[in-house]
Amino acid sequence: MGRGAARRRASTATGRACPCGSGRAYADCCAPVHGGDAEAPTAEALMRSRFSAFALGDTGYLLRSWHSSTRPASLELDPGQRWTRLDIVESERGGLLDTAGTVTFHAHYRKAGQPGTMTEHSRFVREDGRWVYLDGDQP
Ligand SMILES: [Zn+2]
């Protein structure tokens, strides 16, 4: 997916609640981060923006927010899996003055009509000053 396609998709979604569950409109939450107009200030904000990108199918953003050493060459999302809700369980470090942080979360989805939950303990680091996803453990 090209950057233009991702922007067009994002613009149609700006009026609704952000998929990350912040309670804010998508336009005031993850949209500027997805569009490259703003940077996630914390590891948790980056995690939220990545969940929103999964929910919206924005693979371009997912790849851009992945550390260069662990980023896959390409990414295909399962069209039958719909990401519905994010619960942040715990954030450690990952703040404005940190260079690394971890976020533990439950990501809820529906697949083939059935609800499911993925739990991950994700590691984030700064690369060239901005937060990126490094890797994660799924217990
Ligand atoms: Zn958001």
Short mmCIF file of N, CA and C and ligand atoms in Angstrom, two decimals:
data_model
loop_
_atom_site.label_atom_id
_atom_site.label_comp_id
_atom_site.label_asym_id
_atom_site.label_seq_id
_atom_site.Cartn_x
_atom_site.Cartn_y
_atom_site.Cartn_z
N MET A 1 0.84 -1.19 0.00
CA MET A 1 0.00 0.00 0.00
C MET A 1 0.88 1.25 0.00
N GLY A 2 0.59 2.16 -0.90
CA GLY A 2 1.36 3.40 -0.96
C GLY A 2 0.93 4.36 0.12
N ARG A 3 1.77 5.37 0.29
CA ARG A 3 1.49 6.37 1.32
C ARG A 3 0.20 7.13 1.01
N GLY A 4 -0.03 7.40 -0.28
CA GLY A 4 -1.24 8.13 -0.68
C GLY A 4 -2.50 7.37 -0.33
N ALA A 5 -2.49 6.07 -0.55
CA ALA A 5 -3.67 5.28 -0.25
C ALA A 5 -3.96 5.31 1.24
N ALA A 6 -2.91 5.25 2.04
CA ALA A 6 -3.11 5.26 3.49
C ALA A 6 -3.70 6.59 3.94
N ARG A 7 -3.23 7.69 3.31
CA ARG A 7 -3.76 9.00 3.68
C ARG A 7 -5.23 9.12 3.32
N ARG A 8 -5.60 8.63 2.11
CA ARG A 8 -7.01 8.73 1.72
C ARG A 8 -7.88 7.92 2.66
N ARG A 9 -7.40 6.73 3.01
CA ARG A 9 -8.18 5.90 3.92
C ARG A 9 -8.34 6.62 5.26
N ALA A 10 -7.24 7.22 5.72
CA ALA A 10 -7.28 7.88 7.02
C ALA A 10 -8.27 9.05 7.00
N SER A 11 -8.29 9.80 5.89
CA SER A 11 -9.12 11.00 5.88
C SER A 11 -10.60 10.66 5.98
N THR A 12 -10.99 9.48 5.52
CA THR A 12 -12.40 9.12 5.62
C THR A 12 -12.75 8.69 7.04
N ALA A 13 -11.76 8.44 7.86
CA ALA A 13 -12.01 7.92 9.20
C ALA A 13 -11.84 8.99 10.28
N THR A 14 -11.56 10.23 9.88
CA THR A 14 -11.16 11.23 10.86
C THR A 14 -12.27 11.61 11.83
N GLY A 15 -13.53 11.48 11.43
CA GLY A 15 -14.60 11.94 12.31
C GLY A 15 -14.93 11.00 13.44
N ARG A 16 -14.48 9.78 13.33
CA ARG A 16 -14.95 8.82 14.33
C ARG A 16 -13.96 8.65 15.48
N ALA A 17 -14.42 7.93 16.50
CA ALA A 17 -13.60 7.71 17.68
C ALA A 17 -12.35 6.94 17.29
N CYS A 18 -11.24 7.30 17.90
CA CYS A 18 -9.99 6.64 17.55
C CYS A 18 -10.03 5.16 17.96
N PRO A 19 -9.58 4.27 17.09
CA PRO A 19 -9.60 2.84 17.43
C PRO A 19 -8.77 2.50 18.66
N CYS A 20 -7.82 3.36 19.03
CA CYS A 20 -6.93 3.02 20.15
C CYS A 20 -7.63 3.12 21.49
N GLY A 21 -8.85 3.69 21.51
CA GLY A 21 -9.61 3.72 22.75
C GLY A 21 -9.27 4.87 23.66
N SER A 22 -8.63 5.90 23.13
CA SER A 22 -8.26 7.05 23.96
C SER A 22 -9.47 7.87 24.38
N GLY A 23 -10.58 7.69 23.65
CA GLY A 23 -11.76 8.51 23.91
C GLY A 23 -11.79 9.77 23.06
N ARG A 24 -10.70 10.03 22.32
CA ARG A 24 -10.66 11.19 21.45
C ARG A 24 -11.02 10.78 20.02
N ALA A 25 -11.33 11.81 19.20
CA ALA A 25 -11.59 11.53 17.78
C ALA A 25 -10.29 11.10 17.12
N TYR A 26 -10.43 10.25 16.11
CA TYR A 26 -9.24 9.78 15.40
C TYR A 26 -8.42 10.96 14.88
N ALA A 27 -9.10 12.01 14.39
CA ALA A 27 -8.40 13.17 13.82
C ALA A 27 -7.52 13.87 14.84
N ASP A 28 -7.89 13.79 16.12
CA ASP A 28 -7.15 14.47 17.18
C ASP A 28 -6.24 13.53 17.94
N CYS A 29 -6.15 12.28 17.48
CA CYS A 29 -5.40 11.29 18.26
C CYS A 29 -4.32 10.66 17.38
N CYS A 30 -4.62 9.52 16.79
CA CYS A 30 -3.59 8.80 16.04
C CYS A 30 -3.44 9.27 14.59
N ALA A 31 -4.41 9.98 14.03
CA ALA A 31 -4.33 10.36 12.62
C ALA A 31 -3.08 11.19 12.30
N PRO A 32 -2.74 12.21 13.09
CA PRO A 32 -1.54 13.00 12.77
C PRO A 32 -0.27 12.17 12.84
N VAL A 33 -0.25 11.18 13.74
CA VAL A 33 0.92 10.31 13.86
C VAL A 33 1.00 9.40 12.63
N HIS A 34 -0.14 8.85 12.22
CA HIS A 34 -0.15 7.99 11.03
C HIS A 34 0.26 8.77 9.79
N GLY A 35 -0.15 10.02 9.72
CA GLY A 35 0.11 10.82 8.54
C GLY A 35 1.50 11.44 8.51
N GLY A 36 2.26 11.28 9.61
CA GLY A 36 3.61 11.83 9.65
C GLY A 36 3.65 13.29 10.07
N ASP A 37 2.52 13.85 10.50
CA ASP A 37 2.47 15.25 10.91
C ASP A 37 2.83 15.43 12.39
N ALA A 38 2.84 14.34 13.13
CA ALA A 38 3.19 14.39 14.54
C ALA A 38 3.93 13.11 14.89
N GLU A 39 4.68 13.14 15.99
CA GLU A 39 5.36 11.94 16.44
C GLU A 39 4.77 11.51 17.77
N ALA A 40 4.70 10.21 17.97
CA ALA A 40 4.22 9.70 19.25
C ALA A 40 5.21 10.12 20.33
N PRO A 41 4.76 10.83 21.38
CA PRO A 41 5.69 11.35 22.38
C PRO A 41 6.21 10.28 23.34
N THR A 42 5.46 9.22 23.49
CA THR A 42 5.84 8.17 24.44
C THR A 42 5.70 6.80 23.78
N ALA A 43 6.30 5.80 24.42
CA ALA A 43 6.18 4.43 23.91
C ALA A 43 4.72 3.99 23.91
N GLU A 44 3.98 4.39 24.95
CA GLU A 44 2.57 3.98 25.01
C GLU A 44 1.78 4.63 23.87
N ALA A 45 2.08 5.89 23.58
CA ALA A 45 1.39 6.56 22.47
C ALA A 45 1.71 5.86 21.15
N LEU A 46 2.96 5.42 21.00
CA LEU A 46 3.30 4.70 19.77
C LEU A 46 2.56 3.38 19.70
N MET A 47 2.47 2.69 20.85
CA MET A 47 1.71 1.44 20.89
C MET A 47 0.27 1.67 20.47
N ARG A 48 -0.33 2.73 21.00
CA ARG A 48 -1.72 3.04 20.64
C ARG A 48 -1.85 3.32 19.14
N SER A 49 -0.90 4.07 18.61
CA SER A 49 -0.97 4.41 17.19
C SER A 49 -0.82 3.16 16.33
N ARG A 50 -0.01 2.22 16.80
CA ARG A 50 0.15 0.98 16.03
C ARG A 50 -1.10 0.12 16.11
N PHE A 51 -1.74 0.08 17.26
CA PHE A 51 -3.00 -0.67 17.34
C PHE A 51 -4.02 -0.06 16.37
N SER A 52 -4.12 1.27 16.37
CA SER A 52 -5.05 1.94 15.45
C SER A 52 -4.72 1.59 14.01
N ALA A 53 -3.43 1.52 13.69
CA ALA A 53 -3.03 1.18 12.33
C ALA A 53 -3.43 -0.25 11.98
N PHE A 54 -3.31 -1.16 12.95
CA PHE A 54 -3.81 -2.52 12.72
C PHE A 54 -5.31 -2.48 12.45
N ALA A 55 -6.03 -1.71 13.26
CA ALA A 55 -7.49 -1.66 13.13
C ALA A 55 -7.91 -1.07 11.79
N LEU A 56 -7.12 -0.12 11.28
CA LEU A 56 -7.46 0.56 10.03
C LEU A 56 -6.77 -0.06 8.81
N GLY A 57 -5.90 -1.04 9.05
CA GLY A 57 -5.22 -1.69 7.94
C GLY A 57 -4.11 -0.86 7.34
N ASP A 58 -3.50 0.02 8.11
CA ASP A 58 -2.46 0.91 7.60
C ASP A 58 -1.09 0.23 7.75
N THR A 59 -0.80 -0.68 6.81
CA THR A 59 0.46 -1.42 6.92
C THR A 59 1.67 -0.52 6.69
N GLY A 60 1.51 0.54 5.90
CA GLY A 60 2.62 1.46 5.68
C GLY A 60 3.09 2.07 6.98
N TYR A 61 2.15 2.49 7.80
CA TYR A 61 2.53 3.06 9.09
C TYR A 61 3.15 2.00 10.00
N LEU A 62 2.59 0.80 9.97
CA LEU A 62 3.13 -0.26 10.83
C LEU A 62 4.60 -0.51 10.49
N LEU A 63 4.93 -0.52 9.21
CA LEU A 63 6.32 -0.76 8.82
C LEU A 63 7.20 0.44 9.19
N ARG A 64 6.68 1.65 9.02
CA ARG A 64 7.48 2.84 9.34
C ARG A 64 7.76 2.96 10.84
N SER A 65 6.87 2.39 11.66
CA SER A 65 7.04 2.52 13.11
C SER A 65 7.71 1.29 13.71
N TRP A 66 8.36 0.51 12.87
CA TRP A 66 9.06 -0.71 13.28
C TRP A 66 10.56 -0.43 13.25
N HIS A 67 11.30 -0.94 14.22
CA HIS A 67 12.75 -0.72 14.24
C HIS A 67 13.38 -1.35 13.00
N SER A 68 14.38 -0.67 12.43
CA SER A 68 14.97 -1.14 11.17
C SER A 68 15.58 -2.52 11.30
N SER A 69 16.00 -2.91 12.50
CA SER A 69 16.66 -4.22 12.66
C SER A 69 15.67 -5.37 12.76
N THR A 70 14.41 -5.09 13.06
CA THR A 70 13.42 -6.16 13.23
C THR A 70 12.25 -6.04 12.27
N ARG A 71 12.20 -4.97 11.48
CA ARG A 71 11.09 -4.71 10.58
C ARG A 71 11.01 -5.77 9.48
N PRO A 72 9.83 -6.36 9.26
CA PRO A 72 9.70 -7.31 8.15
C PRO A 72 9.77 -6.58 6.82
N ALA A 73 10.12 -7.31 5.76
CA ALA A 73 10.21 -6.69 4.44
C ALA A 73 8.84 -6.23 3.96
N SER A 74 7.82 -6.97 4.33
CA SER A 74 6.46 -6.58 3.98
C SER A 74 5.53 -7.15 5.03
N LEU A 75 4.30 -6.70 4.99
CA LEU A 75 3.36 -7.07 6.04
C LEU A 75 2.00 -7.27 5.40
N GLU A 76 1.41 -8.41 5.65
CA GLU A 76 0.06 -8.65 5.16
C GLU A 76 -0.83 -8.88 6.37
N LEU A 77 -1.88 -8.10 6.46
CA LEU A 77 -2.81 -8.28 7.57
C LEU A 77 -3.91 -9.25 7.14
N ASP A 78 -4.39 -10.00 8.10
CA ASP A 78 -5.47 -10.94 7.85
C ASP A 78 -6.78 -10.16 7.71
N PRO A 79 -7.36 -10.13 6.50
CA PRO A 79 -8.57 -9.33 6.32
C PRO A 79 -9.76 -9.85 7.13
N GLY A 80 -9.69 -11.10 7.57
CA GLY A 80 -10.78 -11.66 8.35
C GLY A 80 -10.68 -11.37 9.83
N GLN A 81 -9.58 -10.71 10.23
CA GLN A 81 -9.37 -10.41 11.65
C GLN A 81 -9.60 -8.92 11.86
N ARG A 82 -10.56 -8.58 12.71
CA ARG A 82 -10.91 -7.19 12.93
C ARG A 82 -10.53 -6.82 14.36
N TRP A 83 -9.62 -5.85 14.49
CA TRP A 83 -9.14 -5.44 15.82
C TRP A 83 -10.15 -4.49 16.42
N THR A 84 -10.63 -4.81 17.61
CA THR A 84 -11.77 -4.08 18.16
C THR A 84 -11.45 -3.21 19.36
N ARG A 85 -10.51 -3.61 20.19
CA ARG A 85 -10.26 -2.82 21.40
C ARG A 85 -8.87 -3.10 21.96
N LEU A 86 -8.28 -2.03 22.51
CA LEU A 86 -6.95 -2.14 23.12
C LEU A 86 -7.07 -1.84 24.61
N ASP A 87 -6.50 -2.71 25.42
CA ASP A 87 -6.37 -2.45 26.86
C ASP A 87 -4.88 -2.42 27.20
N ILE A 88 -4.41 -1.27 27.66
CA ILE A 88 -3.04 -1.19 28.13
C ILE A 88 -3.00 -1.70 29.56
N VAL A 89 -2.20 -2.71 29.80
CA VAL A 89 -2.11 -3.31 31.14
C VAL A 89 -1.08 -2.57 31.97
N GLU A 90 0.08 -2.32 31.37
CA GLU A 90 1.16 -1.69 32.12
C GLU A 90 2.15 -1.06 31.14
N SER A 91 2.62 0.13 31.50
CA SER A 91 3.71 0.77 30.74
C SER A 91 4.87 1.00 31.70
N GLU A 92 6.07 0.66 31.25
CA GLU A 92 7.27 0.93 32.05
C GLU A 92 8.22 1.78 31.23
N ARG A 93 8.67 2.86 31.84
CA ARG A 93 9.53 3.84 31.17
C ARG A 93 8.86 4.24 29.85
N GLY A 94 9.65 4.50 28.81
CA GLY A 94 9.02 4.91 27.55
C GLY A 94 8.51 6.32 27.56
N GLY A 95 9.01 7.14 28.48
CA GLY A 95 8.53 8.51 28.60
C GLY A 95 9.34 9.49 27.76
N LEU A 96 9.06 10.76 28.00
CA LEU A 96 9.66 11.81 27.18
C LEU A 96 11.18 11.81 27.24
N LEU A 97 11.76 11.41 28.40
CA LEU A 97 13.20 11.46 28.56
C LEU A 97 13.85 10.09 28.46
N ASP A 98 13.05 9.08 28.18
CA ASP A 98 13.59 7.72 28.09
C ASP A 98 14.00 7.38 26.66
N THR A 99 14.85 6.36 26.54
CA THR A 99 15.23 5.88 25.21
C THR A 99 14.71 4.46 24.97
N ALA A 100 14.08 3.87 25.98
CA ALA A 100 13.51 2.54 25.83
C ALA A 100 12.32 2.42 26.76
N GLY A 101 11.44 1.51 26.43
CA GLY A 101 10.28 1.31 27.28
C GLY A 101 9.56 0.03 26.90
N THR A 102 8.70 -0.44 27.80
CA THR A 102 7.90 -1.62 27.49
C THR A 102 6.43 -1.31 27.76
N VAL A 103 5.58 -1.94 26.98
CA VAL A 103 4.13 -1.80 27.16
C VAL A 103 3.53 -3.20 27.09
N THR A 104 2.74 -3.53 28.11
CA THR A 104 2.01 -4.79 28.11
C THR A 104 0.55 -4.47 27.82
N PHE A 105 -0.04 -5.22 26.90
CA PHE A 105 -1.41 -4.88 26.49
C PHE A 105 -2.19 -6.13 26.12
N HIS A 106 -3.51 -5.97 26.12
CA HIS A 106 -4.42 -6.94 25.53
C HIS A 106 -5.02 -6.30 24.30
N ALA A 107 -4.90 -6.94 23.17
CA ALA A 107 -5.52 -6.47 21.94
C ALA A 107 -6.66 -7.42 21.59
N HIS A 108 -7.86 -6.87 21.59
CA HIS A 108 -9.05 -7.69 21.36
C HIS A 108 -9.43 -7.65 19.89
N TYR A 109 -9.90 -8.78 19.40
CA TYR A 109 -10.28 -8.85 17.98
C TYR A 109 -11.46 -9.78 17.79
N ARG A 110 -11.99 -9.75 16.59
CA ARG A 110 -12.99 -10.73 16.18
C ARG A 110 -12.50 -11.39 14.90
N LYS A 111 -12.65 -12.67 14.85
CA LYS A 111 -12.23 -13.42 13.67
C LYS A 111 -13.25 -14.52 13.44
N ALA A 112 -13.79 -14.57 12.23
CA ALA A 112 -14.81 -15.56 11.88
C ALA A 112 -15.94 -15.54 12.90
N GLY A 113 -16.31 -14.34 13.34
CA GLY A 113 -17.42 -14.19 14.26
C GLY A 113 -17.09 -14.47 15.72
N GLN A 114 -15.87 -14.90 15.97
CA GLN A 114 -15.48 -15.26 17.33
C GLN A 114 -14.57 -14.20 17.94
N PRO A 115 -14.81 -13.82 19.19
CA PRO A 115 -13.90 -12.87 19.83
C PRO A 115 -12.61 -13.56 20.29
N GLY A 116 -11.54 -12.81 20.28
CA GLY A 116 -10.26 -13.32 20.75
C GLY A 116 -9.45 -12.20 21.35
N THR A 117 -8.39 -12.57 22.05
CA THR A 117 -7.51 -11.58 22.67
C THR A 117 -6.06 -12.00 22.47
N MET A 118 -5.24 -11.06 22.06
CA MET A 118 -3.81 -11.28 21.98
C MET A 118 -3.15 -10.45 23.07
N THR A 119 -2.33 -11.08 23.89
CA THR A 119 -1.60 -10.36 24.92
C THR A 119 -0.12 -10.31 24.53
N GLU A 120 0.47 -9.14 24.64
CA GLU A 120 1.88 -9.01 24.29
C GLU A 120 2.58 -8.04 25.23
N HIS A 121 3.83 -8.37 25.50
CA HIS A 121 4.73 -7.51 26.25
C HIS A 121 5.70 -6.96 25.20
N SER A 122 5.48 -5.72 24.78
CA SER A 122 6.22 -5.16 23.66
C SER A 122 7.37 -4.27 24.13
N ARG A 123 8.44 -4.31 23.38
CA ARG A 123 9.58 -3.45 23.68
C ARG A 123 9.69 -2.35 22.61
N PHE A 124 9.91 -1.14 23.09
CA PHE A 124 10.03 0.02 22.21
C PHE A 124 11.35 0.73 22.51
N VAL A 125 11.97 1.25 21.48
CA VAL A 125 13.19 2.05 21.65
C VAL A 125 13.08 3.27 20.74
N ARG A 126 13.95 4.22 20.99
CA ARG A 126 14.02 5.35 20.07
C ARG A 126 15.04 5.04 18.97
N GLU A 127 14.67 5.33 17.75
CA GLU A 127 15.58 5.20 16.62
C GLU A 127 15.55 6.55 15.89
N ASP A 128 16.71 7.17 15.76
CA ASP A 128 16.78 8.53 15.20
C ASP A 128 15.85 9.49 15.96
N GLY A 129 15.74 9.27 17.26
CA GLY A 129 14.99 10.18 18.11
C GLY A 129 13.51 9.88 18.25
N ARG A 130 12.98 9.02 17.40
CA ARG A 130 11.54 8.76 17.51
C ARG A 130 11.28 7.32 17.96
N TRP A 131 10.16 7.16 18.64
CA TRP A 131 9.81 5.85 19.16
C TRP A 131 9.46 4.88 18.03
N VAL A 132 10.00 3.67 18.15
CA VAL A 132 9.64 2.60 17.22
C VAL A 132 9.46 1.30 18.00
N TYR A 133 8.74 0.38 17.39
CA TYR A 133 8.51 -0.94 17.96
C TYR A 133 9.74 -1.81 17.69
N LEU A 134 10.26 -2.46 18.72
CA LEU A 134 11.41 -3.35 18.54
C LEU A 134 10.95 -4.80 18.38
N ASP A 135 10.36 -5.33 19.43
CA ASP A 135 9.84 -6.70 19.36
C ASP A 135 8.94 -6.94 20.57
N GLY A 136 8.41 -8.15 20.66
CA GLY A 136 7.51 -8.43 21.77
C GLY A 136 7.48 -9.91 22.10
N ASP A 137 7.07 -10.20 23.34
CA ASP A 137 6.87 -11.57 23.80
C ASP A 137 5.39 -11.79 24.02
N GLN A 138 4.92 -12.93 23.56
CA GLN A 138 3.52 -13.27 23.82
C GLN A 138 3.50 -14.42 24.81
N PRO A 139 3.00 -14.15 26.03
CA PRO A 139 3.02 -15.17 27.08
C PRO A 139 2.06 -16.32 26.77
ZN ZN B 1 -5.58 7.02 18.99
#
